PDB file of C-alpha atoms in Angstrom:
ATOM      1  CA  UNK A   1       0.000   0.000   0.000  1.00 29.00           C
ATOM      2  CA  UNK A   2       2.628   2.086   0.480  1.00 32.00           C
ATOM      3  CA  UNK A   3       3.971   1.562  -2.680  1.00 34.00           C
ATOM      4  CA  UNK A   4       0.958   2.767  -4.121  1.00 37.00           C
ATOM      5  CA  UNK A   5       0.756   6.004  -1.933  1.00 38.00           C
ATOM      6  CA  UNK A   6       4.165   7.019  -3.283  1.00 42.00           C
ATOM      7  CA  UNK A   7       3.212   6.238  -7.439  1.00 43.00           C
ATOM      8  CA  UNK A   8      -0.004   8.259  -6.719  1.00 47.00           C
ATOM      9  CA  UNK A   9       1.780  11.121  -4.903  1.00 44.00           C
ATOM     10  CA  UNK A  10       3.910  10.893  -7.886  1.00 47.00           C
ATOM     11  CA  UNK A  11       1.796  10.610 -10.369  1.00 47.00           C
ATOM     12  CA  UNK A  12      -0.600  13.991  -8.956  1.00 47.00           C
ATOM     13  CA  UNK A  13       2.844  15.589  -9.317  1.00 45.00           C
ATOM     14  CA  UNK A  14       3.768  14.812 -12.557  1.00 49.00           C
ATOM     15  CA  UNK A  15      -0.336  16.098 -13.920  1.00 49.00           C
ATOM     16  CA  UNK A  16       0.355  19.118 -11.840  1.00 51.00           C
ATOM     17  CA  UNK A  17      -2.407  18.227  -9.253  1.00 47.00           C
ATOM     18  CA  UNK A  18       0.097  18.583  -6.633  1.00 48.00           C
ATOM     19  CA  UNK A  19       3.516  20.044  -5.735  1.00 50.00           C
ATOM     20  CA  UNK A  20       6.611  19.291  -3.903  1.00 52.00           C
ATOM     21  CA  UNK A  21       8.959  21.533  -1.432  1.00 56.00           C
ATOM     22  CA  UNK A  22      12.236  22.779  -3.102  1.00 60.00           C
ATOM     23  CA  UNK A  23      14.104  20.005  -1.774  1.00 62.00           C
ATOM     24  CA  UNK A  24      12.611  17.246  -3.083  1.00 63.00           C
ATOM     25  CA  UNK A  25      11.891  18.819  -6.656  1.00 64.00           C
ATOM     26  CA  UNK A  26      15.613  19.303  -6.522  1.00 67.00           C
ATOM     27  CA  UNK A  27      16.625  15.353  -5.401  1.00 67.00           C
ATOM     28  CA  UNK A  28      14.059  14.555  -8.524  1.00 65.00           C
ATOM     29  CA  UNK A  29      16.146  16.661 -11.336  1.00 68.00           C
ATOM     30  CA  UNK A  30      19.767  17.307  -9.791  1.00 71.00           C
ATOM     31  CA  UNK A  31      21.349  14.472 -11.075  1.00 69.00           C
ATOM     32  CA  UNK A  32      19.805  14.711 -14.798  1.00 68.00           C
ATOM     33  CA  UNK A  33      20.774  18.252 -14.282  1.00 71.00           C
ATOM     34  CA  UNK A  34      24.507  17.463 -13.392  1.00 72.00           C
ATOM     35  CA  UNK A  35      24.782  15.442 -16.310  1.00 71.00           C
ATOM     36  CA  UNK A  36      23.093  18.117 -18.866  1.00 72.00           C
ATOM     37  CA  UNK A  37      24.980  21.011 -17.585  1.00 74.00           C
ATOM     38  CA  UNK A  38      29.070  22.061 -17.000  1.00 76.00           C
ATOM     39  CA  UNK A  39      30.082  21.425 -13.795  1.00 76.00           C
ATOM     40  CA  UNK A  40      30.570  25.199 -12.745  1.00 78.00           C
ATOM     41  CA  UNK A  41      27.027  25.997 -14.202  1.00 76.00           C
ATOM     42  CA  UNK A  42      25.569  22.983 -12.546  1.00 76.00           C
ATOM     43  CA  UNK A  43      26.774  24.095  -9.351  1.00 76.00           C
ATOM     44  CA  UNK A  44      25.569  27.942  -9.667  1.00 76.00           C
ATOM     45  CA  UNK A  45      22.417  26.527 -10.831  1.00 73.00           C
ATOM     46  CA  UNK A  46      21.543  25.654  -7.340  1.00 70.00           C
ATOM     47  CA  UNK A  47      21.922  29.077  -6.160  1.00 73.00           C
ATOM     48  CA  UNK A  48      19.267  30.754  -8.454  1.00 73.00           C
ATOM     49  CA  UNK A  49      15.487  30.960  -7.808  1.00 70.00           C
ATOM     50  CA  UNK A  50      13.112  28.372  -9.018  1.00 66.00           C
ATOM     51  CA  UNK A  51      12.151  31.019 -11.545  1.00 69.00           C
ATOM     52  CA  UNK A  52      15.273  31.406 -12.876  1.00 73.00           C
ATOM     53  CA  UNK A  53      16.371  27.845 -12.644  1.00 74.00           C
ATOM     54  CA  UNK A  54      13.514  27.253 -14.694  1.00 72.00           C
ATOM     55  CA  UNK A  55      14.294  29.919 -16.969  1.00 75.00           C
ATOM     56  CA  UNK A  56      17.610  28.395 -17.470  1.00 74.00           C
ATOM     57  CA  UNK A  57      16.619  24.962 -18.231  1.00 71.00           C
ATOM     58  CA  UNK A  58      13.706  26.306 -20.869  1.00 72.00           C
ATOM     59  CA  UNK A  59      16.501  27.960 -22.930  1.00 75.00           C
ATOM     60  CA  UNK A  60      18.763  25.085 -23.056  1.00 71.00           C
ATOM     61  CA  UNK A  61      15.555  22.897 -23.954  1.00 69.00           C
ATOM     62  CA  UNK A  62      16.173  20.466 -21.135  1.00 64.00           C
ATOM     63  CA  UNK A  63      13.173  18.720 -19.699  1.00 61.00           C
ATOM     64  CA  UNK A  64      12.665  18.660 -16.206  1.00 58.00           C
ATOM     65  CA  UNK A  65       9.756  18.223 -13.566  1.00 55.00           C
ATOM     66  CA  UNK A  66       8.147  21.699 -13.432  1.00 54.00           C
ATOM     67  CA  UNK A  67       5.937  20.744 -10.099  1.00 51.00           C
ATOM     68  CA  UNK A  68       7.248  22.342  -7.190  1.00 50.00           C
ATOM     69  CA  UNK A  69       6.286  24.128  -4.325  1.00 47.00           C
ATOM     70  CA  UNK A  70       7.146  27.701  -3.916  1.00 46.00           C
ATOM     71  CA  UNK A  71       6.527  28.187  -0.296  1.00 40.00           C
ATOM     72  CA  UNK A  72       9.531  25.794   0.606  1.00 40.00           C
ATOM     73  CA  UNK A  73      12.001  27.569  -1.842  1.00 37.00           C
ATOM     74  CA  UNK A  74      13.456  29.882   1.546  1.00 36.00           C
ATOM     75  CA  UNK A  75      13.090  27.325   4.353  1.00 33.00           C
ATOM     76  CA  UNK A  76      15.288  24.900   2.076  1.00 35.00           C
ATOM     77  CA  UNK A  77      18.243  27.006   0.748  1.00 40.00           C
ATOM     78  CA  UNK A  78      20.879  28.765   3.089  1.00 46.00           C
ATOM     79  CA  UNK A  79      20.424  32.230   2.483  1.00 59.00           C
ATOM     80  CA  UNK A  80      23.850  33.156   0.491  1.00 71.00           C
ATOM     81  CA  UNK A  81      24.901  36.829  -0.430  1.00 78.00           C
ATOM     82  CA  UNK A  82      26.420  37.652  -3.746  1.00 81.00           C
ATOM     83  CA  UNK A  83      28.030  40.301  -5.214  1.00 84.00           C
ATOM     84  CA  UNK A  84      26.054  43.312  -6.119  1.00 86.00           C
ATOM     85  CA  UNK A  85      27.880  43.394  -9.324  1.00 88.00           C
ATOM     86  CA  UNK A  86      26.552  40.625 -10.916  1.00 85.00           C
ATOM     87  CA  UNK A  87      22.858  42.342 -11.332  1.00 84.00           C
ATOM     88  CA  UNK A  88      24.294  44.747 -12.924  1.00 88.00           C
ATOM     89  CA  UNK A  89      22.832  44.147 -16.712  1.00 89.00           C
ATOM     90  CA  UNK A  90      26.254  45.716 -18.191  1.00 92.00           C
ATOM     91  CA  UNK A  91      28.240  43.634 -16.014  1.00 91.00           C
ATOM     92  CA  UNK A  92      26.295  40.371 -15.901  1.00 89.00           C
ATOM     93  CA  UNK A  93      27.649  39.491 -19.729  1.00 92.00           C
ATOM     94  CA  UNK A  94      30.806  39.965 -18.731  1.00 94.00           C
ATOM     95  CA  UNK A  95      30.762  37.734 -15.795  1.00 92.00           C
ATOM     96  CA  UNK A  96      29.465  35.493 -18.247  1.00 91.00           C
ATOM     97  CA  UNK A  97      32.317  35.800 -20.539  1.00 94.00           C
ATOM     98  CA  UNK A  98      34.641  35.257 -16.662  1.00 94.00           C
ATOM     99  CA  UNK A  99      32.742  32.257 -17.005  1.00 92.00           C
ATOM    100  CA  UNK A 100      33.523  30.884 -20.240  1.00 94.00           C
ATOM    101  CA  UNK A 101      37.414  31.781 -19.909  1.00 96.00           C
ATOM    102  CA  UNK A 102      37.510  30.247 -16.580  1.00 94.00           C
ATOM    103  CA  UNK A 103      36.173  27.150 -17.754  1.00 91.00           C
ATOM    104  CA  UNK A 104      38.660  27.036 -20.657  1.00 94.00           C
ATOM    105  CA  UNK A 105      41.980  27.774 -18.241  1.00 95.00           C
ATOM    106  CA  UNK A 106      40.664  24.834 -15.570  1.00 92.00           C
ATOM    107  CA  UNK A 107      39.573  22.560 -18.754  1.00 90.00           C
ATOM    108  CA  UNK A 108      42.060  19.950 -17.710  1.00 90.00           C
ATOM    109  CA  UNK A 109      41.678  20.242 -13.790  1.00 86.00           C
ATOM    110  CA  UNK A 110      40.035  17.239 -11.869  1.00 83.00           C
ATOM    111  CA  UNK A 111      37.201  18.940 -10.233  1.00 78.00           C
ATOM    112  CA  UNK A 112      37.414  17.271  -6.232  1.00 81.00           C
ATOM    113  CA  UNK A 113      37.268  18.970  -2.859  1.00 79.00           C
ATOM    114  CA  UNK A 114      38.139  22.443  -3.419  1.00 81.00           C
ATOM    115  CA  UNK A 115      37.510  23.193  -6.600  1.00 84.00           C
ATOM    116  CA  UNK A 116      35.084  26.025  -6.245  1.00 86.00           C
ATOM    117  CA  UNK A 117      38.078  27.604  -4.428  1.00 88.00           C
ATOM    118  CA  UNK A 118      40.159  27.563  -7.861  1.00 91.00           C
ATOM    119  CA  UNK A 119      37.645  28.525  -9.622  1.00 92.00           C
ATOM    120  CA  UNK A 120      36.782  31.852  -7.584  1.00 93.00           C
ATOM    121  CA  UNK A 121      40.156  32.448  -7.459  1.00 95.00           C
ATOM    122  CA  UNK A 122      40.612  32.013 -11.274  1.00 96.00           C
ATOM    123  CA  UNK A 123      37.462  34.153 -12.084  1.00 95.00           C
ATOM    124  CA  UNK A 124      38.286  36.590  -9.766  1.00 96.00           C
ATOM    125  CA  UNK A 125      41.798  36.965 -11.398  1.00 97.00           C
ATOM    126  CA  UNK A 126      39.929  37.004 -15.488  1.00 97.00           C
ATOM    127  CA  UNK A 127      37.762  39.384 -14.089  1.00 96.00           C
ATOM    128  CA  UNK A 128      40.464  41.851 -12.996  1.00 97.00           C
ATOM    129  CA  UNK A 129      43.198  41.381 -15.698  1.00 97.00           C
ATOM    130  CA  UNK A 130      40.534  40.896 -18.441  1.00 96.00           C
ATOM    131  CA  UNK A 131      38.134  43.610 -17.401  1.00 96.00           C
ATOM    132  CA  UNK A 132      39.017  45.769 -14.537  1.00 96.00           C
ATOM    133  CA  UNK A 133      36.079  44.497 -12.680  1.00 95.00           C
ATOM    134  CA  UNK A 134      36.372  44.089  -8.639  1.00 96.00           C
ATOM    135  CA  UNK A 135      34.549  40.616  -7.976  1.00 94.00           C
ATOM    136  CA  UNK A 136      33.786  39.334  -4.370  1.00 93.00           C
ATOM    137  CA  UNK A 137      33.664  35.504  -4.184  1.00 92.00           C
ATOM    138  CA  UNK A 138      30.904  33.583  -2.463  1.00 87.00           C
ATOM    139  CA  UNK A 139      33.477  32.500   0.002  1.00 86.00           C
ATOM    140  CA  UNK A 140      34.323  36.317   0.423  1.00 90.00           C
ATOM    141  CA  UNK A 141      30.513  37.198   0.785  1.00 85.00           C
ATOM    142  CA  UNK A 142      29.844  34.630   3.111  1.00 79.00           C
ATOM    143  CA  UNK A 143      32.405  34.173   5.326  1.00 77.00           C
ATOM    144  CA  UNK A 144      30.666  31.947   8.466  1.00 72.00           C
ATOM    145  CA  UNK A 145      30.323  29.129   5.390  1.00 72.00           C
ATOM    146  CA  UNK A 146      31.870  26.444   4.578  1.00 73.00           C
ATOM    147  CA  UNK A 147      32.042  25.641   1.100  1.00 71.00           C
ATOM    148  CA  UNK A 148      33.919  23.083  -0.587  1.00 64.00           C
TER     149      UNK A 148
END
């Protein structure tokens, strides 16, 4: 019976009769999401809003549960500060661009424990040699967290 609880909870989901918190929409997609998107992407993905992830996803024409439960978004992430910068609209394409070069210098670098911390630092480094721009890391904004 239990079984059948779970295909019908499930199954109301997947007809859009019924939602789930953040958390579990996320469990559902990450890992078709990790394999669809770059690594660095994948993991700023997680960051956005559901909007936005969604957003994301529609213009890269990747399917993905849409059913999900808006309310839950807050209680389930940690909120994280970013830098103002990267609102900016004449900035953002730029950071973009960070993005792309960043990815091309750490191309051949095994991404383990750490690796965000290379990457911020090597992003940080485009973005002031390439482009004058002054960018704060996540680890920089948020110093009481651990990332790694």
């Amino acid at each position: 019976m239990v079984i059948d609880a779970n295909i019908d909870y499930f199954v109301a989901i997947a007809e859009g009769r019924r939602a789930m918190p953040f958390k579990q929409w996320w469990d559902a997609n990450a890992s078709q999401l990790e394999n669809e998107l770059p690594r660095t992407q994948f993991l700023r993905l997680k960051m956005q809003s559901f909007d936005e992830i969604c957003r994301i996803l529609d213009e890269r024409g990747i399917e993905y549960s849409k059913s999900f439960d808006n309310s839950n978004i807050r209680a389930s992430r940690l909120p994280m500060s970013h830098d103002s910068i990267e609102r900016d609209p004449e900035i953002a394409p730029l950071i973009d661009e960070a993005d792309k070069m960043t990815e091309e210098e750490l191309a051949n670098e095994k991404r383990r424990m750490g690796f965000c911390h290379l990457y911020w630092r090597t992003k940080k480094r485009i973005l002031k040699e390439e482009f004058g721009i002054d960018w704060k890391t996540p680890a920089e904004m948020n110093p009481g967290v651990m990332f790694d």
